[in-house]
Amino acid sequence: MKDKNSAVTAEQHNDGRIFIMNYDDHETRTKSTLELSFAAGFRAHADVANCFGSIYTHSLEWAIQGYVEAKERLRARRGAKHWSSELDAVLRNAKRNETSGLPIGPASSSIAVEIILAAVDRELAGKFRFVRYIDDYTAYCETHLEAQDFIRSLNIALSRYRLSLNLSKTKITELPEPLVDSWATQLHNALPWKNDSSGALTLYTHDAINFLDYAVHLNRAEPDGSVLKLAAGLICHRAQGSTAATVFDYILNLSWHYPILLPLLEKIDVTSEYYDTGLVAEKFDKILEVNALHRRSDGMCWALYYLKQLKSHPSTENIDRVIQSGDAAAITLLSGFDAGVDAAVAFASELVQSSTLYELDQYWILLYQLFFHDRIGNPYEAEPTFEILKKYDVQFVNPSTSQSKAEDYCAYLYNPFVKREERLSFHDFMDKK
């Protein structure tokens, strides 16, 4: 049954993924907001604190069967096991039988969250006008008192599933209010497009600098980096030639302060003829240093990624800092450098000798990549998973130009020119020379 209060729909995707979580596009979301907010005096906003990390897997049974029914079934142990109990068990088994927390990313986690929060929605439906985007709730109320009642009712409903509100993001706003933040409107209005001599829209260097300067100014009022991320995203793909080089340098400098900008750098169409690759590599090494010191995983990973793209490497001091950070993803990327692989192997070897299974699981991607490249033995001697993955050439840190044979099978499976009845099974395809 569709949850009318959720803006998320689970659907099968045409590229072969079993589920994707579809969200309303901007226009649909705007239309929905206008309809919901009509004649409302206040807007209540709240989201679930650490939603995925706080999910209690047993609560899936409560959400699906009902709390009383689930407890009664458990006490009586009557009949066949309910499918929700099997779902609970599968999710627990993925975390060595832990009942708390779901990994962020897999569709299975998103579906589990939808199941639980849909049950919360049902408790509130008919009493309030509201919409939910994953774990983010917005209600439109006639009075401030009603808005308070919504937040209180939401908190009570969440508590039944051992969830709670993020108080720092809970607020009530008097309407009318703009549909988007004022800084976003200001940025869009300040976009510096001009026509060149041929009439085509173009971006000049001085205009790009002025625009980014303006974004830095606006960022002082919203210092979480959102302003800079939007500004960079609006112009990075349009800059060309020397203008692109200037935009690249500007955003690279800002990235030292705001690692959230690092992914945008590869969207800038700038070639090495416009900048000193050695100097840029030094800057990425500096960015790696500051992110390692602050234990920021994404910042370390992006810096290492760009160093690899530049055919450079982290400094000896930064190799030590990445190792000391204990970050699994960053150390995994570090192992891809000739200068860093020995340090990564030493870290992993000590881990294997002194850690529990639970601790090993936190570093599975590092351990697997080192095992795949024959740098260490199988740390899970009693389990065949790593051996199976390696047999089928599965990697999690692949060059962008290559893919595993297992990935080739996905493309083969959805090839419209291969008749369904003629398709090879997975094992036959993988064993084929």
JSON list of N, CA, C and O in Angstrom, two decimals, residues 171-198:
[
{"chain": "A", "resi": 171, "resn": "LYS", "atom": "N", "xyz": [12.14, 22.76, 14.19]},
{"chain": "A", "resi": 171, "resn": "LYS", "atom": "CA", "xyz": [11.78, 24.17, 14.31]},
{"chain": "A", "resi": 171, "resn": "LYS", "atom": "C", "xyz": [10.37, 24.42, 13.77]},
{"chain": "A", "resi": 171, "resn": "LYS", "atom": "O", "xyz": [9.85, 23.64, 12.96]},
{"chain": "A", "resi": 172, "resn": "ILE", "atom": "N", "xyz": [9.80, 25.51, 14.23]},
{"chain": "A", "resi": 172, "resn": "ILE", "atom": "CA", "xyz": [8.49, 25.96, 13.76]},
{"chain": "A", "resi": 172, "resn": "ILE", "atom": "C", "xyz": [8.67, 27.35, 13.15]},
{"chain": "A", "resi": 172, "resn": "ILE", "atom": "O", "xyz": [9.27, 28.23, 13.77]},
{"chain": "A", "resi": 173, "resn": "THR", "atom": "N", "xyz": [8.17, 27.52, 11.94]},
{"chain": "A", "resi": 173, "resn": "THR", "atom": "CA", "xyz": [8.34, 28.78, 11.22]},
{"chain": "A", "resi": 173, "resn": "THR", "atom": "C", "xyz": [6.97, 29.36, 10.87]},
{"chain": "A", "resi": 173, "resn": "THR", "atom": "O", "xyz": [6.09, 28.63, 10.41]},
{"chain": "A", "resi": 174, "resn": "GLU", "atom": "N", "xyz": [6.84, 30.66, 11.09]},
{"chain": "A", "resi": 174, "resn": "GLU", "atom": "CA", "xyz": [5.58, 31.31, 10.71]},
{"chain": "A", "resi": 174, "resn": "GLU", "atom": "C", "xyz": [5.56, 31.54, 9.21]},
{"chain": "A", "resi": 174, "resn": "GLU", "atom": "O", "xyz": [6.56, 31.96, 8.61]},
{"chain": "A", "resi": 175, "resn": "LEU", "atom": "N", "xyz": [4.44, 31.27, 8.59]},
{"chain": "A", "resi": 175, "resn": "LEU", "atom": "CA", "xyz": [4.27, 31.45, 7.15]},
{"chain": "A", "resi": 175, "resn": "LEU", "atom": "C", "xyz": [3.61, 32.80, 6.85]},
{"chain": "A", "resi": 175, "resn": "LEU", "atom": "O", "xyz": [2.94, 33.36, 7.71]},
{"chain": "A", "resi": 176, "resn": "PRO", "atom": "N", "xyz": [3.82, 33.36, 5.64]},
{"chain": "A", "resi": 176, "resn": "PRO", "atom": "CA", "xyz": [4.50, 32.75, 4.48]},
{"chain": "A", "resi": 176, "resn": "PRO", "atom": "C", "xyz": [6.02, 32.85, 4.57]},
{"chain": "A", "resi": 176, "resn": "PRO", "atom": "O", "xyz": [6.56, 33.77, 5.18]},
{"chain": "A", "resi": 177, "resn": "GLU", "atom": "N", "xyz": [6.66, 31.91, 3.93]},
{"chain": "A", "resi": 177, "resn": "GLU", "atom": "CA", "xyz": [8.11, 31.86, 3.81]},
{"chain": "A", "resi": 177, "resn": "GLU", "atom": "C", "xyz": [8.46, 31.49, 2.38]},
{"chain": "A", "resi": 177, "resn": "GLU", "atom": "O", "xyz": [7.67, 30.82, 1.70]},
{"chain": "A", "resi": 178, "resn": "PRO", "atom": "N", "xyz": [9.62, 31.90, 1.88]},
{"chain": "A", "resi": 178, "resn": "PRO", "atom": "CA", "xyz": [10.02, 31.49, 0.52]},
{"chain": "A", "resi": 178, "resn": "PRO", "atom": "C", "xyz": [10.10, 29.97, 0.41]},
{"chain": "A", "resi": 178, "resn": "PRO", "atom": "O", "xyz": [10.40, 29.28, 1.40]},
{"chain": "A", "resi": 179, "resn": "LEU", "atom": "N", "xyz": [9.87, 29.46, -0.78]},
{"chain": "A", "resi": 179, "resn": "LEU", "atom": "CA", "xyz": [9.96, 28.02, -0.99]},
{"chain": "A", "resi": 179, "resn": "LEU", "atom": "C", "xyz": [11.40, 27.54, -0.96]},
{"chain": "A", "resi": 179, "resn": "LEU", "atom": "O", "xyz": [11.67, 26.37, -0.67]},
{"chain": "A", "resi": 180, "resn": "VAL", "atom": "N", "xyz": [12.33, 28.42, -1.29]},
{"chain": "A", "resi": 180, "resn": "VAL", "atom": "CA", "xyz": [13.75, 28.08, -1.21]},
{"chain": "A", "resi": 180, "resn": "VAL", "atom": "C", "xyz": [14.44, 29.14, -0.37]},
{"chain": "A", "resi": 180, "resn": "VAL", "atom": "O", "xyz": [13.94, 30.25, -0.19]},
{"chain": "A", "resi": 181, "resn": "ASP", "atom": "N", "xyz": [15.60, 28.80, 0.16]},
{"chain": "A", "resi": 181, "resn": "ASP", "atom": "CA", "xyz": [16.36, 29.74, 0.97]},
{"chain": "A", "resi": 181, "resn": "ASP", "atom": "C", "xyz": [16.71, 30.99, 0.17]},
{"chain": "A", "resi": 181, "resn": "ASP", "atom": "O", "xyz": [16.99, 30.91, -1.04]},
{"chain": "A", "resi": 182, "resn": "SER", "atom": "N", "xyz": [16.74, 32.12, 0.84]},
{"chain": "A", "resi": 182, "resn": "SER", "atom": "CA", "xyz": [16.99, 33.39, 0.15]},
{"chain": "A", "resi": 182, "resn": "SER", "atom": "C", "xyz": [18.36, 33.41, -0.52]},
{"chain": "A", "resi": 182, "resn": "SER", "atom": "O", "xyz": [18.52, 33.97, -1.61]},
{"chain": "A", "resi": 183, "resn": "TRP", "atom": "N", "xyz": [19.35, 32.75, 0.09]},
{"chain": "A", "resi": 183, "resn": "TRP", "atom": "CA", "xyz": [20.69, 32.75, -0.51]},
{"chain": "A", "resi": 183, "resn": "TRP", "atom": "C", "xyz": [20.70, 31.99, -1.84]},
{"chain": "A", "resi": 183, "resn": "TRP", "atom": "O", "xyz": [21.45, 32.34, -2.75]},
{"chain": "A", "resi": 184, "resn": "ALA", "atom": "N", "xyz": [19.85, 30.96, -1.95]},
{"chain": "A", "resi": 184, "resn": "ALA", "atom": "CA", "xyz": [19.78, 30.21, -3.21]},
{"chain": "A", "resi": 184, "resn": "ALA", "atom": "C", "xyz": [19.19, 31.09, -4.31]},
{"chain": "A", "resi": 184, "resn": "ALA", "atom": "O", "xyz": [19.66, 31.09, -5.45]},
{"chain": "A", "resi": 185, "resn": "THR", "atom": "N", "xyz": [18.16, 31.85, -3.96]},
{"chain": "A", "resi": 185, "resn": "THR", "atom": "CA", "xyz": [17.56, 32.77, -4.93]},
{"chain": "A", "resi": 185, "resn": "THR", "atom": "C", "xyz": [18.57, 33.83, -5.35]},
{"chain": "A", "resi": 185, "resn": "THR", "atom": "O", "xyz": [18.69, 34.16, -6.54]},
{"chain": "A", "resi": 186, "resn": "GLN", "atom": "N", "xyz": [19.31, 34.36, -4.38]},
{"chain": "A", "resi": 186, "resn": "GLN", "atom": "CA", "xyz": [20.31, 35.38, -4.69]},
{"chain": "A", "resi": 186, "resn": "GLN", "atom": "C", "xyz": [21.39, 34.84, -5.63]},
{"chain": "A", "resi": 186, "resn": "GLN", "atom": "O", "xyz": [21.82, 35.54, -6.56]},
{"chain": "A", "resi": 187, "resn": "LEU", "atom": "N", "xyz": [21.81, 33.62, -5.39]},
{"chain": "A", "resi": 187, "resn": "LEU", "atom": "CA", "xyz": [22.83, 33.03, -6.26]},
{"chain": "A", "resi": 187, "resn": "LEU", "atom": "C", "xyz": [22.32, 32.84, -7.68]},
{"chain": "A", "resi": 187, "resn": "LEU", "atom": "O", "xyz": [23.01, 33.17, -8.65]},
{"chain": "A", "resi": 188, "resn": "HIS", "atom": "N", "xyz": [21.12, 32.30, -7.80]},
{"chain": "A", "resi": 188, "resn": "HIS", "atom": "CA", "xyz": [20.55, 32.09, -9.14]},
{"chain": "A", "resi": 188, "resn": "HIS", "atom": "C", "xyz": [20.39, 33.42, -9.88]},
{"chain": "A", "resi": 188, "resn": "HIS", "atom": "O", "xyz": [20.64, 33.50, -11.09]},
{"chain": "A", "resi": 189, "resn": "ASN", "atom": "N", "xyz": [19.99, 34.45, -9.15]},
{"chain": "A", "resi": 189, "resn": "ASN", "atom": "CA", "xyz": [19.82, 35.76, -9.79]},
{"chain": "A", "resi": 189, "resn": "ASN", "atom": "C", "xyz": [21.14, 36.41, -10.17]},
{"chain": "A", "resi": 189, "resn": "ASN", "atom": "O", "xyz": [21.18, 37.29, -11.03]},
{"chain": "A", "resi": 190, "resn": "ALA", "atom": "N", "xyz": [22.21, 35.96, -9.52]},
{"chain": "A", "resi": 190, "resn": "ALA", "atom": "CA", "xyz": [23.53, 36.56, -9.77]},
{"chain": "A", "resi": 190, "resn": "ALA", "atom": "C", "xyz": [24.35, 35.80, -10.80]},
{"chain": "A", "resi": 190, "resn": "ALA", "atom": "O", "xyz": [25.50, 36.16, -11.06]},
{"chain": "A", "resi": 191, "resn": "LEU", "atom": "N", "xyz": [23.78, 34.76, -11.40]},
{"chain": "A", "resi": 191, "resn": "LEU", "atom": "CA", "xyz": [24.54, 33.98, -12.38]},
{"chain": "A", "resi": 191, "resn": "LEU", "atom": "C", "xyz": [25.08, 34.88, -13.49]},
{"chain": "A", "resi": 191, "resn": "LEU", "atom": "O", "xyz": [24.32, 35.64, -14.11]},
{"chain": "A", "resi": 192, "resn": "PRO", "atom": "N", "xyz": [26.38, 34.79, -13.77]},
{"chain": "A", "resi": 192, "resn": "PRO", "atom": "CA", "xyz": [27.01, 35.78, -14.65]},
{"chain": "A", "resi": 192, "resn": "PRO", "atom": "C", "xyz": [27.06, 35.41, -16.13]},
{"chain": "A", "resi": 192, "resn": "PRO", "atom": "O", "xyz": [28.10, 35.57, -16.78]},
{"chain": "A", "resi": 193, "resn": "TRP", "atom": "N", "xyz": [25.97, 34.91, -16.69]},
{"chain": "A", "resi": 193, "resn": "TRP", "atom": "CA", "xyz": [26.01, 34.55, -18.11]},
{"chain": "A", "resi": 193, "resn": "TRP", "atom": "C", "xyz": [25.91, 35.80, -18.99]},
{"chain": "A", "resi": 193, "resn": "TRP", "atom": "O", "xyz": [25.10, 36.68, -18.76]},
{"chain": "A", "resi": 194, "resn": "LYS", "atom": "N", "xyz": [26.76, 35.82, -20.00]},
{"chain": "A", "resi": 194, "resn": "LYS", "atom": "CA", "xyz": [26.73, 36.90, -20.99]},
{"chain": "A", "resi": 194, "resn": "LYS", "atom": "C", "xyz": [26.86, 36.30, -22.38]},
{"chain": "A", "resi": 194, "resn": "LYS", "atom": "O", "xyz": [27.33, 35.17, -22.54]},
{"chain": "A", "resi": 195, "resn": "ASN", "atom": "N", "xyz": [26.45, 37.07, -23.37]},
{"chain": "A", "resi": 195, "resn": "ASN", "atom": "CA", "xyz": [26.57, 36.61, -24.76]},
{"chain": "A", "resi": 195, "resn": "ASN", "atom": "C", "xyz": [27.90, 37.06, -25.35]},
{"chain": "A", "resi": 195, "resn": "ASN", "atom": "O", "xyz": [28.31, 38.20, -25.18]},
{"chain": "A", "resi": 196, "resn": "ASP", "atom": "N", "xyz": [28.57, 36.11, -26.03]},
{"chain": "A", "resi": 196, "resn": "ASP", "atom": "CA", "xyz": [29.80, 36.50, -26.71]},
{"chain": "A", "resi": 196, "resn": "ASP", "atom": "C", "xyz": [29.47, 37.10, -28.07]},
{"chain": "A", "resi": 196, "resn": "ASP", "atom": "O", "xyz": [28.30, 37.34, -28.40]},
{"chain": "A", "resi": 197, "resn": "SER", "atom": "N", "xyz": [30.49, 37.33, -28.88]},
{"chain": "A", "resi": 197, "resn": "SER", "atom": "CA", "xyz": [30.29, 38.01, -30.17]},
{"chain": "A", "resi": 197, "resn": "SER", "atom": "C", "xyz": [29.39, 37.23, -31.13]},
{"chain": "A", "resi": 197, "resn": "SER", "atom": "O", "xyz": [28.76, 37.80, -32.01]},
{"chain": "A", "resi": 198, "resn": "SER", "atom": "N", "xyz": [29.33, 35.91, -30.92]},
{"chain": "A", "resi": 198, "resn": "SER", "atom": "CA", "xyz": [28.48, 35.08, -31.79]},
{"chain": "A", "resi": 198, "resn": "SER", "atom": "C", "xyz": [27.07, 34.92, -31.23]},
{"chain": "A", "resi": 198, "resn": "SER", "atom": "O", "xyz": [26.22, 34.29, -31.85]}
]
